[in-house]
mmCIF file of C-alpha atoms in Angstrom:
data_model
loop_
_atom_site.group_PDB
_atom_site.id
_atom_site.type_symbol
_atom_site.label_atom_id
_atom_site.label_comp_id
_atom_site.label_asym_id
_atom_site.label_seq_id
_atom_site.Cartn_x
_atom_site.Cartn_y
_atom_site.Cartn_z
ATOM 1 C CA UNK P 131 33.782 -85.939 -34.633
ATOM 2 C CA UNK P 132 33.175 -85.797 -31.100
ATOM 3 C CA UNK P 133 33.109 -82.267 -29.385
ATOM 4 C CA UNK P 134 33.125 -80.671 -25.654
ATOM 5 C CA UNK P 135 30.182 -81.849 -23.296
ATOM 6 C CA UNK P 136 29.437 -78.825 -21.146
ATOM 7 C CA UNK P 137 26.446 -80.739 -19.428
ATOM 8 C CA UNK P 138 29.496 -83.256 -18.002
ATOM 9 C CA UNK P 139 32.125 -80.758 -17.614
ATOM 10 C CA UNK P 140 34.305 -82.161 -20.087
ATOM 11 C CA UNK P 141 36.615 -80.867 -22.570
ATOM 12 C CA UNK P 142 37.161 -83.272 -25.903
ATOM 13 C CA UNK P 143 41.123 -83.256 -26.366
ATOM 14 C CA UNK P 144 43.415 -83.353 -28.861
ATOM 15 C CA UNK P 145 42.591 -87.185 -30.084
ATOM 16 C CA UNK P 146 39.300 -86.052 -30.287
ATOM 17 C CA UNK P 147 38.415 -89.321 -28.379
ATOM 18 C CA UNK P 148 39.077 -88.667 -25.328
ATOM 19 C CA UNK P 149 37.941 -85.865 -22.393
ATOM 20 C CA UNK P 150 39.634 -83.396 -19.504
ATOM 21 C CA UNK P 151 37.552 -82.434 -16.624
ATOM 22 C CA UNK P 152 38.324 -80.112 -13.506
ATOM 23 C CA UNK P 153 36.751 -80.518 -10.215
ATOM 24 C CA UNK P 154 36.158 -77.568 -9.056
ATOM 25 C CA UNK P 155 39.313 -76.551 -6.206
ATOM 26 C CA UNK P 156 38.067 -72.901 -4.950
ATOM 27 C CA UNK P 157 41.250 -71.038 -5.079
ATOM 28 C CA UNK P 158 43.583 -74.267 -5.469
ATOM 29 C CA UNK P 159 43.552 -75.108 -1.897
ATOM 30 C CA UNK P 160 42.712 -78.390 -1.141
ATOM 31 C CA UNK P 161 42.869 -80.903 2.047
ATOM 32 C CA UNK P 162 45.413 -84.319 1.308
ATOM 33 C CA UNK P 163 42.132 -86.333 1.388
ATOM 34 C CA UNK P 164 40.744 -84.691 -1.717
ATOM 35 C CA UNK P 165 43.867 -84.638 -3.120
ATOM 36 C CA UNK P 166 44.447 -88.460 -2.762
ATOM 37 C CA UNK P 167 40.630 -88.873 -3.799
ATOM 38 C CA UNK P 168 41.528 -86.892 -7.492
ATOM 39 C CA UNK P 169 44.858 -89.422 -7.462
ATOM 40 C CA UNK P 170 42.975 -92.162 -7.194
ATOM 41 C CA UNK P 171 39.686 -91.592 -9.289
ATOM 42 C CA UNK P 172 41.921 -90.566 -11.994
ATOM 43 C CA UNK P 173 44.287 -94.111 -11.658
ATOM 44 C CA UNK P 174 40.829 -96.189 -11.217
ATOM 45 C CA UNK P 175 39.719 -94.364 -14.992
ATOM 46 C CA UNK P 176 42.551 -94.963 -16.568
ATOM 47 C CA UNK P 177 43.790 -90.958 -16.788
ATOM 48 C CA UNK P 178 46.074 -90.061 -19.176
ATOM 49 C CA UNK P 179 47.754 -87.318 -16.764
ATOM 50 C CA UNK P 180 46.617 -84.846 -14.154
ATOM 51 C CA UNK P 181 47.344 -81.075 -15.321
ATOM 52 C CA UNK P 182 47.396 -78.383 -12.884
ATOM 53 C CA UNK P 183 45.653 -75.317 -14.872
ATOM 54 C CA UNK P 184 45.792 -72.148 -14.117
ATOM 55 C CA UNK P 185 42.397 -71.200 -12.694
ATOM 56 C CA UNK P 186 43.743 -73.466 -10.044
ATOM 57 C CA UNK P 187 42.340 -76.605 -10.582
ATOM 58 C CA UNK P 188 43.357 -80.162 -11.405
ATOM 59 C CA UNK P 189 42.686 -81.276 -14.954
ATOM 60 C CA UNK P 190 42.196 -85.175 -15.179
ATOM 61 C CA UNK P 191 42.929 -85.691 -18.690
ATOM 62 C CA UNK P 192 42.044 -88.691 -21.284
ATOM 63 C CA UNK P 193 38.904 -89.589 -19.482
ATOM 64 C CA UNK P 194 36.547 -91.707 -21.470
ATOM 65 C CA UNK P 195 33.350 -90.632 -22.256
ATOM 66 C CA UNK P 196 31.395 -93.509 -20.861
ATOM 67 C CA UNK P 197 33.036 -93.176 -17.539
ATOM 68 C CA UNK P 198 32.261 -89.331 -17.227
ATOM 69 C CA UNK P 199 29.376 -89.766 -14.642
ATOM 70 C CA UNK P 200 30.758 -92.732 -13.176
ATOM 71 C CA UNK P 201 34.015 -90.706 -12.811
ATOM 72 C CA UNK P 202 32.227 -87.559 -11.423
ATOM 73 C CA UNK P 203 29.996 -89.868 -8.919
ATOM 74 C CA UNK P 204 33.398 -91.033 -7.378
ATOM 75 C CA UNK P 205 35.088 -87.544 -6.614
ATOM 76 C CA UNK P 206 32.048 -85.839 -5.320
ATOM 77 C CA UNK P 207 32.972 -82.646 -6.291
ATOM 78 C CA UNK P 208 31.456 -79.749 -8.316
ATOM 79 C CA UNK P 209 32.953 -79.232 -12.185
ATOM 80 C CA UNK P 210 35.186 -76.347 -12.411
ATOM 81 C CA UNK P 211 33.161 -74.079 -15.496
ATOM 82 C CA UNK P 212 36.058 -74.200 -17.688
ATOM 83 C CA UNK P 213 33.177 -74.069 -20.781
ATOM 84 C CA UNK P 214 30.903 -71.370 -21.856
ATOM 85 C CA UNK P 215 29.708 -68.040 -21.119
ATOM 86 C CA UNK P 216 29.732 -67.479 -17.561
ATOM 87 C CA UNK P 217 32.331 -66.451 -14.496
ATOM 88 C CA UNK P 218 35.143 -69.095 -15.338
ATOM 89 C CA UNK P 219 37.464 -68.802 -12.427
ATOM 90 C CA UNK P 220 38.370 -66.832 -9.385
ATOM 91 C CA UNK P 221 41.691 -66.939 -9.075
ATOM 92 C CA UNK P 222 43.237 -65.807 -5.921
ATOM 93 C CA UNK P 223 46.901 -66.036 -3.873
ATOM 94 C CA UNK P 224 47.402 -67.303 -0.343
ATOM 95 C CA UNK P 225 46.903 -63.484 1.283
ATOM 96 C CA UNK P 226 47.228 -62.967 4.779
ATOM 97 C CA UNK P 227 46.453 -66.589 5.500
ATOM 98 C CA UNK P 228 49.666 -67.994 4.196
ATOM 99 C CA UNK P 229 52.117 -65.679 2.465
ATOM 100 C CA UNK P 230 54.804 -63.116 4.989
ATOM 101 C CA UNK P 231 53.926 -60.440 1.419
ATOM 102 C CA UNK P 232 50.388 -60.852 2.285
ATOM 103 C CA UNK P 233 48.089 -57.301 3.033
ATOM 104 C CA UNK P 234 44.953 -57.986 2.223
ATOM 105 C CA UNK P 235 43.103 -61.530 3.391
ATOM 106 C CA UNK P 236 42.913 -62.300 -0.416
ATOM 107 C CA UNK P 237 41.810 -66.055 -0.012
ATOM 108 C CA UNK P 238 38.805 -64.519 2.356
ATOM 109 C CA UNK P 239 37.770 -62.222 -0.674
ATOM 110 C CA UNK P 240 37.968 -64.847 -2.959
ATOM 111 C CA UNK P 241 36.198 -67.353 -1.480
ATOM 112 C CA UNK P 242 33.246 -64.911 -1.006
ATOM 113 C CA UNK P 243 33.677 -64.027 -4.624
ATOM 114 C CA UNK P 244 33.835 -67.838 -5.741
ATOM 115 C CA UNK P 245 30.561 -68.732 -3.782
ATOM 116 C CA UNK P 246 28.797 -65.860 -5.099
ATOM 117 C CA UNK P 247 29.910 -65.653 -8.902
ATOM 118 C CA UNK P 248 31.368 -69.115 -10.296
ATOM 119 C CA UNK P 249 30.033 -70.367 -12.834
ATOM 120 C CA UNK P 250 27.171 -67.469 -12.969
ATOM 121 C CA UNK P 251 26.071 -66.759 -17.218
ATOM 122 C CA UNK P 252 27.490 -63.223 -18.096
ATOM 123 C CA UNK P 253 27.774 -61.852 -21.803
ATOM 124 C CA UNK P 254 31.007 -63.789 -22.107
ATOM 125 C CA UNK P 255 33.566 -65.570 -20.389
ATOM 126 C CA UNK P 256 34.657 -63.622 -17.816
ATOM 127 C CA UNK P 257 37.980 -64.523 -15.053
ATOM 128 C CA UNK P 258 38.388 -62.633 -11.925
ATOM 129 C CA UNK P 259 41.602 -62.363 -10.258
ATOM 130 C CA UNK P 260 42.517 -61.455 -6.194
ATOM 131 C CA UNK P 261 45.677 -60.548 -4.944
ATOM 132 C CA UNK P 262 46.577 -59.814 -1.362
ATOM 133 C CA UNK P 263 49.700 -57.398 -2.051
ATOM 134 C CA UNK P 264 51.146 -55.628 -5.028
ATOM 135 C CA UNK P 265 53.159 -58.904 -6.368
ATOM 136 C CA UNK P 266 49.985 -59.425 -8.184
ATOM 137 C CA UNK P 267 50.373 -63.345 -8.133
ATOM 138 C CA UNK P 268 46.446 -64.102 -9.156
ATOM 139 C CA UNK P 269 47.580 -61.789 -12.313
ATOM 140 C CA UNK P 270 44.304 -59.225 -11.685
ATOM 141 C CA UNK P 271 45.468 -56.838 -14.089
ATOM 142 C CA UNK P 272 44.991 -59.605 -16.982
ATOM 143 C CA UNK P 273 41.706 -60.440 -15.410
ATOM 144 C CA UNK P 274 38.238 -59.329 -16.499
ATOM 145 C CA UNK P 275 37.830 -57.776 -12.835
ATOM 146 C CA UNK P 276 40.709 -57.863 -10.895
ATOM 147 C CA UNK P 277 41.535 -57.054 -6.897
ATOM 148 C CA UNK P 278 45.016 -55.959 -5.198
ATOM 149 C CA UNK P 279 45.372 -55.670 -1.621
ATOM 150 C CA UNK P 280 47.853 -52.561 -0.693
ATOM 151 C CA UNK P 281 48.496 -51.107 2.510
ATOM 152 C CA UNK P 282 46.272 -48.899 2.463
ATOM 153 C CA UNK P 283 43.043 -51.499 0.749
ATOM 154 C CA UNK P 284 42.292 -53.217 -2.185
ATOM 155 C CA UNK P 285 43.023 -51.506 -5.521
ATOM 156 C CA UNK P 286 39.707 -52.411 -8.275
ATOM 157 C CA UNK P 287 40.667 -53.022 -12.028
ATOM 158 C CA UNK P 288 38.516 -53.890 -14.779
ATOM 159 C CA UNK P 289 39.106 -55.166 -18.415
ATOM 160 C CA UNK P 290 42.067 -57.059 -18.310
ATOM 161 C CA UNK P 291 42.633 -60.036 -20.407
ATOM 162 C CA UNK P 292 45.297 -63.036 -21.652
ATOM 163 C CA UNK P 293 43.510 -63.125 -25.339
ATOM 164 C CA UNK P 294 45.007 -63.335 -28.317
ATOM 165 C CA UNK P 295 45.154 -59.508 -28.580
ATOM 166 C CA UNK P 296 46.246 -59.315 -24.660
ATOM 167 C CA UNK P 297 44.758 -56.125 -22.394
ATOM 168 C CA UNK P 298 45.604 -54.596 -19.014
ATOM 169 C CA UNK P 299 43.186 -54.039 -16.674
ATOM 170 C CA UNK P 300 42.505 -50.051 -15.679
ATOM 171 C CA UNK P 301 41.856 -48.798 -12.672
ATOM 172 C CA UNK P 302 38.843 -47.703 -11.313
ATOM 173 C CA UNK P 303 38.894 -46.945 -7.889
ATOM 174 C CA UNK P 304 41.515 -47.965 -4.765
ATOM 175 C CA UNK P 305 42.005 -47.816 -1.107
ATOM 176 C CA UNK P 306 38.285 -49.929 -0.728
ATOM 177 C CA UNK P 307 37.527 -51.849 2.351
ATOM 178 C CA UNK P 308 36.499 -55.367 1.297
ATOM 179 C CA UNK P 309 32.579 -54.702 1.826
ATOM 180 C CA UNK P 310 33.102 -51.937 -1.139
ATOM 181 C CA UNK P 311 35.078 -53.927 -3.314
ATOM 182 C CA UNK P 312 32.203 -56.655 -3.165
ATOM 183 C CA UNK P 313 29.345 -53.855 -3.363
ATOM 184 C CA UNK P 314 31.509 -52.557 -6.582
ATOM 185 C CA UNK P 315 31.747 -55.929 -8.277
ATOM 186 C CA UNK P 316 28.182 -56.699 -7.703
ATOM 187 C CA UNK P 317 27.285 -53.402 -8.922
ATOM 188 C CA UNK P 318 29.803 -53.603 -12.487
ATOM 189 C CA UNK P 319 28.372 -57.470 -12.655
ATOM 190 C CA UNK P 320 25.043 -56.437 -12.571
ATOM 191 C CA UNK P 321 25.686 -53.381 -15.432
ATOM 192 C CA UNK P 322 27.280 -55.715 -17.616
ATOM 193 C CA UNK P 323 24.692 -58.758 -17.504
ATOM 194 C CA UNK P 324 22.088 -56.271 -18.263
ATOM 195 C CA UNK P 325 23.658 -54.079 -21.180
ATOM 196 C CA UNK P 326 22.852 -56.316 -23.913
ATOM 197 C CA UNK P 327 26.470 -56.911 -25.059
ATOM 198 C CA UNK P 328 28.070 -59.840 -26.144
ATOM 199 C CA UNK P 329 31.808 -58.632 -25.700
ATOM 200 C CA UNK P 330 34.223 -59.492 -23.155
ATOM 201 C CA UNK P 331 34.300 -56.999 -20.349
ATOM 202 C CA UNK P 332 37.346 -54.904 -21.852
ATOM 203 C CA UNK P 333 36.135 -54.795 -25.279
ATOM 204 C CA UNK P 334 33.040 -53.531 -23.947
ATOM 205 C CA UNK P 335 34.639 -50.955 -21.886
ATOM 206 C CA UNK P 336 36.172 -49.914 -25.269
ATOM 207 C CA UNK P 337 32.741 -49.032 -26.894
ATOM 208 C CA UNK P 338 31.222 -47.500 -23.776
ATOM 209 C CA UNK P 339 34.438 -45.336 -22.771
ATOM 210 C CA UNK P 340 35.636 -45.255 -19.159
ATOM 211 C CA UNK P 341 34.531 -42.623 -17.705
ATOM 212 C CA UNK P 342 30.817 -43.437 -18.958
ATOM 213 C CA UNK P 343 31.243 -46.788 -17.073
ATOM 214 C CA UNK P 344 32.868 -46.002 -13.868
ATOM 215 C CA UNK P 345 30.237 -43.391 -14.058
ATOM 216 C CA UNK P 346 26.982 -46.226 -14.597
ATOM 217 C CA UNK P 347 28.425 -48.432 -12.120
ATOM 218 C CA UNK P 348 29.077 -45.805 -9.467
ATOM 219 C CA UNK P 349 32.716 -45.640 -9.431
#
């Protein structure tokens, strides 16, 4: 039975035959030539479908595995770590770049963020999510480390998750300018690749207790 090939990016699917990747799209925006590159790698392979996930990215589904390096030799792009124990995704909204709700240059942020931490081994898998206003439409309060702009800053959450057993992110600190929010993450990155654990961020927060982390990570 044939199972998921991290070293190719690829996801077995249900057939158990067959395999998804995901270029990696930093923060879903892409230029129409990229986008018509993906179209037509996938038609050229024989793709089953293209799936838009939700760490922003473009699935190309029912891939066979002795196209997989042919395939990724074609797009020229760098796999999207959808597998293992690392920073999986940095989600993030259009900000001030796009969107009239936009406070805070979100897709600035999480570029920065995305260049700095994708794909980087932590305990577990671990999502970050970056909003430019209150809307909250890169969901950072069900994100491992999440960022709101406001008025007034960006708002810093930890913990969050989509699991099975769901759990909101908690605040730890708000009004930052974006130099603190990327000194903070750094700072609560660092902590947790170092404390030995091998829990997702919120479950760890759990054992430790809040106040003992916001207090280790300078918060």
């Amino acid at each position: 039975m044939k199972d998921n090939l991290p070293e190719k990016g690829a996801i077995v699917q249900r057939d158990r035959e067959t395999y998804a990747i995901a270029p990696h799209l930093p923060g879903g925006i892409v230029d129409p030539e990229t986008l018509i590159k993906i179209a037509e790698v996938a038609k050229k392979y024989g793709a089953a479908a293209l799936k838009m996930t939700s760490a922003q990215r473009i699935a190309i589904v029912g891939l066979k595995e002795e196209d997989l390096d042919n395939v990724w030799a074609d797009l020229g792009i760098k796999p999207g770590a959808a597998i293992g124990l690392c920073v999986r995704s940095v989600k993030f909204c259009p900000g001030t770049t796009f969107c009239k709700q936009g406070k805070q240059d979100a897709v600035g942020l999480g570029l920065k963020l995305d260049e700095k931490y994708h794909g980087m081994p932590m305990p577990s898998k671990l999502k970050i999510g970056v909003s430019g206003c209150p809307n909250s439409c890169a969901e950072p309060a069900i994100k491992d480390i999440g960022v709101m702009g406001t008025a007034k800053g960006y708002t810093l959450m930890v913990g969050g998750s989509a699991a099975a057993v769901p759990r909101l992110a908690e605040v730890v600190a708000k009004e930052l300018s974006e130099d603190q929010v990327l000194e903070a993450i750094d700072r609560i990155l660092t902590y947790y690749k170092n404390s030995g654990t091998k829990k997702r961020l919120g479950k760890f927060i759990e054992g430790t207790g809040l106040d003992e982390f916001k207090s280790q990570v300078g918060l």
